[in-house]
mmCIF file of C-alpha atoms in Angstrom:
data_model
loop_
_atom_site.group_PDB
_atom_site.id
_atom_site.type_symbol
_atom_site.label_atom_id
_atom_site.label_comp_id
_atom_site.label_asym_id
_atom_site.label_seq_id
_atom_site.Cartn_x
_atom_site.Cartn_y
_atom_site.Cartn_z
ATOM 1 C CA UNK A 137 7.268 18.756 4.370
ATOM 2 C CA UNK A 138 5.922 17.299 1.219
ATOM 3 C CA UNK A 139 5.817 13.875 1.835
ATOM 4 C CA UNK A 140 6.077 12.068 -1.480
ATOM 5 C CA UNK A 141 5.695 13.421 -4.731
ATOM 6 C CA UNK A 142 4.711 11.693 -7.897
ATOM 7 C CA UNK A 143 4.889 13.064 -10.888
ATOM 8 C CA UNK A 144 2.787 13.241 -13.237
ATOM 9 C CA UNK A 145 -0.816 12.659 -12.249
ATOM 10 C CA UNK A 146 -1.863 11.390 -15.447
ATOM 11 C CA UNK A 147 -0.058 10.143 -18.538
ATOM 12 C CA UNK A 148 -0.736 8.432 -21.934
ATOM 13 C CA UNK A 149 1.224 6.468 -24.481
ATOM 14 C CA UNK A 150 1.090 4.715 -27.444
ATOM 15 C CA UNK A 151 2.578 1.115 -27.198
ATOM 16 C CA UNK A 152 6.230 0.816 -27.621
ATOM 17 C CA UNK A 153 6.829 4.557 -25.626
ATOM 18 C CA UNK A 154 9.345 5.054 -23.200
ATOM 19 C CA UNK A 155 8.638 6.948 -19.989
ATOM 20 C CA UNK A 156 9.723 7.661 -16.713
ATOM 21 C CA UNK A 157 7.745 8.140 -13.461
ATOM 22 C CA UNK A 158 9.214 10.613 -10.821
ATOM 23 C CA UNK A 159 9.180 10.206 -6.937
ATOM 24 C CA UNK A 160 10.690 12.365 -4.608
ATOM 25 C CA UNK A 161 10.498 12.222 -0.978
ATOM 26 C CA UNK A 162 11.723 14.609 1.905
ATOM 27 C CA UNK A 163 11.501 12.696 4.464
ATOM 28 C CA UNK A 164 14.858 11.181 4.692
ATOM 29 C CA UNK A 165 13.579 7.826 4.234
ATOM 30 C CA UNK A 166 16.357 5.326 3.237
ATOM 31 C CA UNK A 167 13.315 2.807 1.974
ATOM 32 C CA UNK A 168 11.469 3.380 -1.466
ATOM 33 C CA UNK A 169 9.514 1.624 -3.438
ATOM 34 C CA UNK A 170 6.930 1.605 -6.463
ATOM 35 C CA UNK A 171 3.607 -0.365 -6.595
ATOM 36 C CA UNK A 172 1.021 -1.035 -9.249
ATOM 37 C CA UNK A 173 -2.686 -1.090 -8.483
ATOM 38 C CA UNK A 174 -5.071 -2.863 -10.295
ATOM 39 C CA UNK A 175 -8.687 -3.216 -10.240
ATOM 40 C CA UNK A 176 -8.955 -7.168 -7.729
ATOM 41 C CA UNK A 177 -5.072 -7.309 -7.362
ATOM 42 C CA UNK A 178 -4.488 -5.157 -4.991
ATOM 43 C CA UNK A 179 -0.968 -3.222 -4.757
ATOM 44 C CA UNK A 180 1.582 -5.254 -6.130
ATOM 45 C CA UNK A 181 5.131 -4.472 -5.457
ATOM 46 C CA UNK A 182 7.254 -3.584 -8.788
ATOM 47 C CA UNK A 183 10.927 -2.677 -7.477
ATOM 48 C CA UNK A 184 11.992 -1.530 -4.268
ATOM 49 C CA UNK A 185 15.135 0.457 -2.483
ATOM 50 C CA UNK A 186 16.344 0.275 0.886
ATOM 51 C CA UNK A 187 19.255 3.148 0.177
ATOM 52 C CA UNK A 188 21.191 5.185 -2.284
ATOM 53 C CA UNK A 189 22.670 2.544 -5.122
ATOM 54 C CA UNK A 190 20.707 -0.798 -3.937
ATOM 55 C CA UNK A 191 17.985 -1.886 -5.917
ATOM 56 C CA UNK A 192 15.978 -4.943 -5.992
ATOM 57 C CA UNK A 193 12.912 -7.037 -8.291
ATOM 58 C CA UNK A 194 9.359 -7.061 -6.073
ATOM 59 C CA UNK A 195 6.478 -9.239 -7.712
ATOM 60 C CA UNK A 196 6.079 -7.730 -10.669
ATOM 61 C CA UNK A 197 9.102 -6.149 -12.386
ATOM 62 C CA UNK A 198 9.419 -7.097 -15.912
ATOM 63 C CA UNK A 199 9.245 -3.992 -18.048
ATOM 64 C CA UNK A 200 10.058 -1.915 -15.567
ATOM 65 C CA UNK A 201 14.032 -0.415 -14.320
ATOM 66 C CA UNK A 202 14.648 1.708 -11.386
ATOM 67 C CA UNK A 203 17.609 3.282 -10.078
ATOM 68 C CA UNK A 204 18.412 5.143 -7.008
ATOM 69 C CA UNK A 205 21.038 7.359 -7.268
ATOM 70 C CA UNK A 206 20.110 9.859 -4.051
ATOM 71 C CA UNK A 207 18.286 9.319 -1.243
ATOM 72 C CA UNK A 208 15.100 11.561 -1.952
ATOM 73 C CA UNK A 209 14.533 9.769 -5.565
ATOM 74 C CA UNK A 210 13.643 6.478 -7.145
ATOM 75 C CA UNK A 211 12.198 7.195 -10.392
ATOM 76 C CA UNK A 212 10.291 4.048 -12.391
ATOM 77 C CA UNK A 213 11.339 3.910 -16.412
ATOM 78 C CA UNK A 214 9.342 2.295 -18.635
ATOM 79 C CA UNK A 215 11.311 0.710 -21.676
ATOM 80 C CA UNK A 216 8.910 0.190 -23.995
ATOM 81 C CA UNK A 217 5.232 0.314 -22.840
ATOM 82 C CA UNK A 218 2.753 -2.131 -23.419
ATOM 83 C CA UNK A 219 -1.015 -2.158 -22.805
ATOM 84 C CA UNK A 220 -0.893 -4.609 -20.249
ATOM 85 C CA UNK A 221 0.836 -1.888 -18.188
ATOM 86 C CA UNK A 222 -1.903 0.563 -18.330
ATOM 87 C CA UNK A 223 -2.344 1.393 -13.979
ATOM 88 C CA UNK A 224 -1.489 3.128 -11.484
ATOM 89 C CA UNK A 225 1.075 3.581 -10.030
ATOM 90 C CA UNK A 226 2.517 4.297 -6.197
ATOM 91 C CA UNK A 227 5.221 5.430 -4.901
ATOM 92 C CA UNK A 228 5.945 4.580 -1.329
ATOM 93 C CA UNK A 229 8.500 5.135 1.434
ATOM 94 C CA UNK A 230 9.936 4.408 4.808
ATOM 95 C CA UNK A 231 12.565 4.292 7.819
ATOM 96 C CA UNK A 232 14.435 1.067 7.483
ATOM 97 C CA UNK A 233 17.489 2.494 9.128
ATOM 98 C CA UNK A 234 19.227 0.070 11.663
ATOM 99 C CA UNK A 235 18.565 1.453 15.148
ATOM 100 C CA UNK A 236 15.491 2.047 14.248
ATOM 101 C CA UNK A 237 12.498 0.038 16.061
ATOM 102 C CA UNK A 238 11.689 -2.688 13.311
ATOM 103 C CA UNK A 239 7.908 -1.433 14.017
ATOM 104 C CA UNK A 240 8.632 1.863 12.041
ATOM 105 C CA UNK A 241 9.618 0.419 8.845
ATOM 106 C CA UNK A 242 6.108 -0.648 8.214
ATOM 107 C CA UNK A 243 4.947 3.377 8.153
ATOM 108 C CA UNK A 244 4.975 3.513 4.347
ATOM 109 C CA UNK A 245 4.164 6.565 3.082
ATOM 110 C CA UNK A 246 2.682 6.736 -0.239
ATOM 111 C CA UNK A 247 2.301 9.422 -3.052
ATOM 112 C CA UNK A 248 -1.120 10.806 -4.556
ATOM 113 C CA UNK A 249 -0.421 8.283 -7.521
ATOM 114 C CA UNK A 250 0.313 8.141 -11.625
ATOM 115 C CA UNK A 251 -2.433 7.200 -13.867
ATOM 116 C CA UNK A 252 -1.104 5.847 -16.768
ATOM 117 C CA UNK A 253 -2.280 4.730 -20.036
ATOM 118 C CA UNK A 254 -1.089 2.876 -22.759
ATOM 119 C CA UNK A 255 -2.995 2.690 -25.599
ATOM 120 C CA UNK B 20 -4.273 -18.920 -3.675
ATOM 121 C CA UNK B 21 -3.013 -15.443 -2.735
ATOM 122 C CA UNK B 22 -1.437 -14.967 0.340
ATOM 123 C CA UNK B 23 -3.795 -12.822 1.239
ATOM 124 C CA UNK B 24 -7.172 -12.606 0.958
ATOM 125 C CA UNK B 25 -9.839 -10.237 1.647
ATOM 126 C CA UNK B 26 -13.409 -9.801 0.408
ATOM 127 C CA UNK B 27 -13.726 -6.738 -2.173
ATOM 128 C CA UNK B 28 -16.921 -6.169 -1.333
ATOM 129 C CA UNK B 29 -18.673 -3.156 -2.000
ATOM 130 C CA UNK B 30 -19.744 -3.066 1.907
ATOM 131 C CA UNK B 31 -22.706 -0.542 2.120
ATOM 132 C CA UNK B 32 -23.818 0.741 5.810
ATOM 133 C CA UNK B 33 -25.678 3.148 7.312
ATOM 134 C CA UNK B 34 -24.208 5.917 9.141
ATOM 135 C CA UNK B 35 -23.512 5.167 12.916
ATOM 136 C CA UNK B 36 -22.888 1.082 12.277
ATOM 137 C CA UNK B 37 -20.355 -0.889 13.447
ATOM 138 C CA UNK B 38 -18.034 -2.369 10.186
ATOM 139 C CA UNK B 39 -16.222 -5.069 10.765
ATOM 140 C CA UNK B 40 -13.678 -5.776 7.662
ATOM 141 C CA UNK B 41 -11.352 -8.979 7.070
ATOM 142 C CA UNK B 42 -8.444 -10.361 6.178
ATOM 143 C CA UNK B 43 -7.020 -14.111 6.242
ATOM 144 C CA UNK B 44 -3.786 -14.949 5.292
ATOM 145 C CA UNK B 45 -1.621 -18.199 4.828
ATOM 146 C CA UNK B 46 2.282 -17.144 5.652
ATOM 147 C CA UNK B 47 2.687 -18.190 9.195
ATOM 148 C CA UNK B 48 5.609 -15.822 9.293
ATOM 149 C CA UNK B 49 3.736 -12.481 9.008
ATOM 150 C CA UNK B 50 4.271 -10.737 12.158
ATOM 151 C CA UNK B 51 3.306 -7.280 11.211
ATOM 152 C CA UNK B 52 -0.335 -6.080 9.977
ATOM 153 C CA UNK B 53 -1.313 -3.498 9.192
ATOM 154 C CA UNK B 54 -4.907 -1.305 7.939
ATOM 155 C CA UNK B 55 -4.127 1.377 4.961
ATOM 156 C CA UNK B 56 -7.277 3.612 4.223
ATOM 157 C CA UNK B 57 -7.694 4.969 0.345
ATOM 158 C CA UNK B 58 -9.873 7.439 -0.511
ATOM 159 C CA UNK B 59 -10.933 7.662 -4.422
ATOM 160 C CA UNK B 60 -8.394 8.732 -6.408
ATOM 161 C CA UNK B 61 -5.427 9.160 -3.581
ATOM 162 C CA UNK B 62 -2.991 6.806 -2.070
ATOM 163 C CA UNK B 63 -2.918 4.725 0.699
ATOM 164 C CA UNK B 64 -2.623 5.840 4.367
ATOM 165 C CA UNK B 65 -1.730 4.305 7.022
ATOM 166 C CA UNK B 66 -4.561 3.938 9.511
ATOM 167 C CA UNK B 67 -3.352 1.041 12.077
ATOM 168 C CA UNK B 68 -0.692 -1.442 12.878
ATOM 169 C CA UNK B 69 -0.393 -4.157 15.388
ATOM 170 C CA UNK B 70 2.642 -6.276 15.822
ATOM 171 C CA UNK B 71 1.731 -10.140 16.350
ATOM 172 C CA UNK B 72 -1.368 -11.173 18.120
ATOM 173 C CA UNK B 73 -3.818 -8.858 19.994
ATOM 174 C CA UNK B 74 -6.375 -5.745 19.663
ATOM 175 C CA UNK B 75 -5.699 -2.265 19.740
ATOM 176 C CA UNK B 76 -7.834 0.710 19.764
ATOM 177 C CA UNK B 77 -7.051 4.144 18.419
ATOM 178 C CA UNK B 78 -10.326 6.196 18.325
ATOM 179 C CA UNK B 79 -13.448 4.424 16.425
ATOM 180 C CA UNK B 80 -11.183 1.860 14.954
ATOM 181 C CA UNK B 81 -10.129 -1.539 16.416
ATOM 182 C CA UNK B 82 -7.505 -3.898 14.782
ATOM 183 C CA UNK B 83 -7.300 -7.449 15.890
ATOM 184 C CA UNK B 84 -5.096 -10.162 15.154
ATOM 185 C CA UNK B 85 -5.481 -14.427 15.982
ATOM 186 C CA UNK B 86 -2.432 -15.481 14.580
ATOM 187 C CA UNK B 87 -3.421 -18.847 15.236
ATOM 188 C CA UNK B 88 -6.638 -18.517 13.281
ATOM 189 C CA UNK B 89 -4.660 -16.002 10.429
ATOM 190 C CA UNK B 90 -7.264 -13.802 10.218
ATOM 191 C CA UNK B 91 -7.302 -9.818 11.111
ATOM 192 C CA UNK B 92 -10.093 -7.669 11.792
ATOM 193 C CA UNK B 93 -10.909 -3.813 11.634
ATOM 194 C CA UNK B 94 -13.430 -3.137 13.299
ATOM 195 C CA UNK B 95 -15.214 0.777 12.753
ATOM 196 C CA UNK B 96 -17.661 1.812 15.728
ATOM 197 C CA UNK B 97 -19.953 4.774 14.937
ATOM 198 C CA UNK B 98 -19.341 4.507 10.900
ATOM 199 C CA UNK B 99 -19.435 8.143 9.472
ATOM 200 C CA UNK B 100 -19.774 8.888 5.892
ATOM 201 C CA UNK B 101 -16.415 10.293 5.694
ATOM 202 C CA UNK B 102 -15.246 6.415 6.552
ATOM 203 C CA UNK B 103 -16.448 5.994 2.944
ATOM 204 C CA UNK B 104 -12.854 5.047 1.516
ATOM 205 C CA UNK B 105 -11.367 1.251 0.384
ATOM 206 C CA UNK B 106 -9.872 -0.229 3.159
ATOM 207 C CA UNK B 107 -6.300 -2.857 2.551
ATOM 208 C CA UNK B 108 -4.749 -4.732 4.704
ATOM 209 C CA UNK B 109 -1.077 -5.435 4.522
ATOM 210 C CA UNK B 110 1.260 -7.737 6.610
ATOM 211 C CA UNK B 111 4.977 -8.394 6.684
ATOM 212 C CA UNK B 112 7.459 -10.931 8.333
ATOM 213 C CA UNK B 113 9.785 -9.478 10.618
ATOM 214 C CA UNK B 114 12.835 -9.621 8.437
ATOM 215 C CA UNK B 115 11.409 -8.879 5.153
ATOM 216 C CA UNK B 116 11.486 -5.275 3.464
ATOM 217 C CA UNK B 117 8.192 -5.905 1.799
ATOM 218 C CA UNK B 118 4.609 -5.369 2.067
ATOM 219 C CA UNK B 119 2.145 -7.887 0.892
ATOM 220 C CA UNK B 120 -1.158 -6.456 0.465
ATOM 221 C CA UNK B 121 -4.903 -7.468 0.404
ATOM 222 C CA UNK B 122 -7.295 -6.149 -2.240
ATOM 223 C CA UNK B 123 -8.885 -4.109 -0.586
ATOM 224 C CA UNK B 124 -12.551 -2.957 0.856
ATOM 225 C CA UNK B 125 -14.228 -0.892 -0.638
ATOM 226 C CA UNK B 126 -16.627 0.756 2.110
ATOM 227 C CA UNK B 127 -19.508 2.902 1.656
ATOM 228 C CA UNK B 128 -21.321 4.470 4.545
ATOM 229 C CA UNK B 129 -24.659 6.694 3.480
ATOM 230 C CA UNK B 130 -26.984 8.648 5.690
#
């Protein structure tokens, strides 16, 4: 088991880029979701999935699209990157499977993380 | 005002203290809280979770929750300098999907 996966571990643009952030998990986990972290704000909550085709806005999503088109990935695009979204970034994911005790949707599991840059 | 707050610190200890790290919050309908550990450079991991109001143990580490106070403790007996990490808290109301996280700890136990 690999857990989650980000990919890569470091990255730099030059305003106006385009990029996209992989996660892959292999888990089975229908929940997914990406964070930012930034230095005295915490992890803030971009987009998140809770299963193949369903997508929705967390705190912080403009300038950022997602799309979840299997189970095991939700990458994070970038449309055209600005400096102001130089951090990094987590990928996270959980059970949220009805059935399931509610208690185990709160087991997020989270990737090693993507430093990015924009310059 | 967030709605969640939690000193940044740095926290510095000696080796073999008790920490105690906190969290207050103002959304009376969290019901779920939970402790993520992050070492430098690597992502969160979960650590402990209580559901509602009470303590619970696991090891050296302690979580407790007043609900009617809105405030949530960790509490780390016998610190060891591989505790060194930045601790978050993070809370959720029963029906929602998200996570809504503090800013985290950062701890620092020497010898």
């Amino acid at each position: 088991n690999a857990g989650v996966t980000q990919t890569p571990k470091f990255q730099v643009l030059k305003t106006g880029q385009s990029m996209t952030l992989q996660c892959a998990q292999d888990m089975n986990h229908e929940y997914m979701s990406w964070y930012r972290q930034d230095p005295g704000m915490g992890l803030r909550l971009i987009h998140y999935s809770v299963g193949a085709g369903i997508t929705d806005q967390g705190e912080v999503p403009n300038g950022y699209n997602v799309s979840r088109s299997t189970t095991e990935d939700f990458p994070l695009r970038l449309l055209s990157a600005a400096p102001s979204q130089t951090s990094v970034y987590f990928c996270a994911s959980s059970y949220s499977a009805p059935g399931r005790a509610e208690i185990a949707k709160n087991i997020q599991y989270f990737g090693a993380g993507t430093r990015l840059s924009v310059l | 005002q967030k709605e969640v707050e939690q000193d940044p610190g740095p926290l510095s200890v000696p080796e073999g203290a008790i920490v105690s790290l906190n969290c207050t919050y103002s959304n009376s309908a969290f019901q779920y809280f939970m402790w993520y550990r992050q070492y430098s450079r690597k992502g969160p991991e979960l650590l402990m979770y209580t559901y509602s109001s009470g303590n619970k143990e696991d090891g050296r580490f302690t979580a407790q929750v007043d609900k009617s106070s809105k405030y949530i403790s960790l509490f780390i007996r016998d610190s060891q300098p591989s505790d060194s990490a930045t601790y978050l808290c993070a809370m959720k109301a029963g029906t929602a999907s998200k996570l809504t996280f503090g800013t985290g700890t950062r701890l620092q136990v020497t010898l």
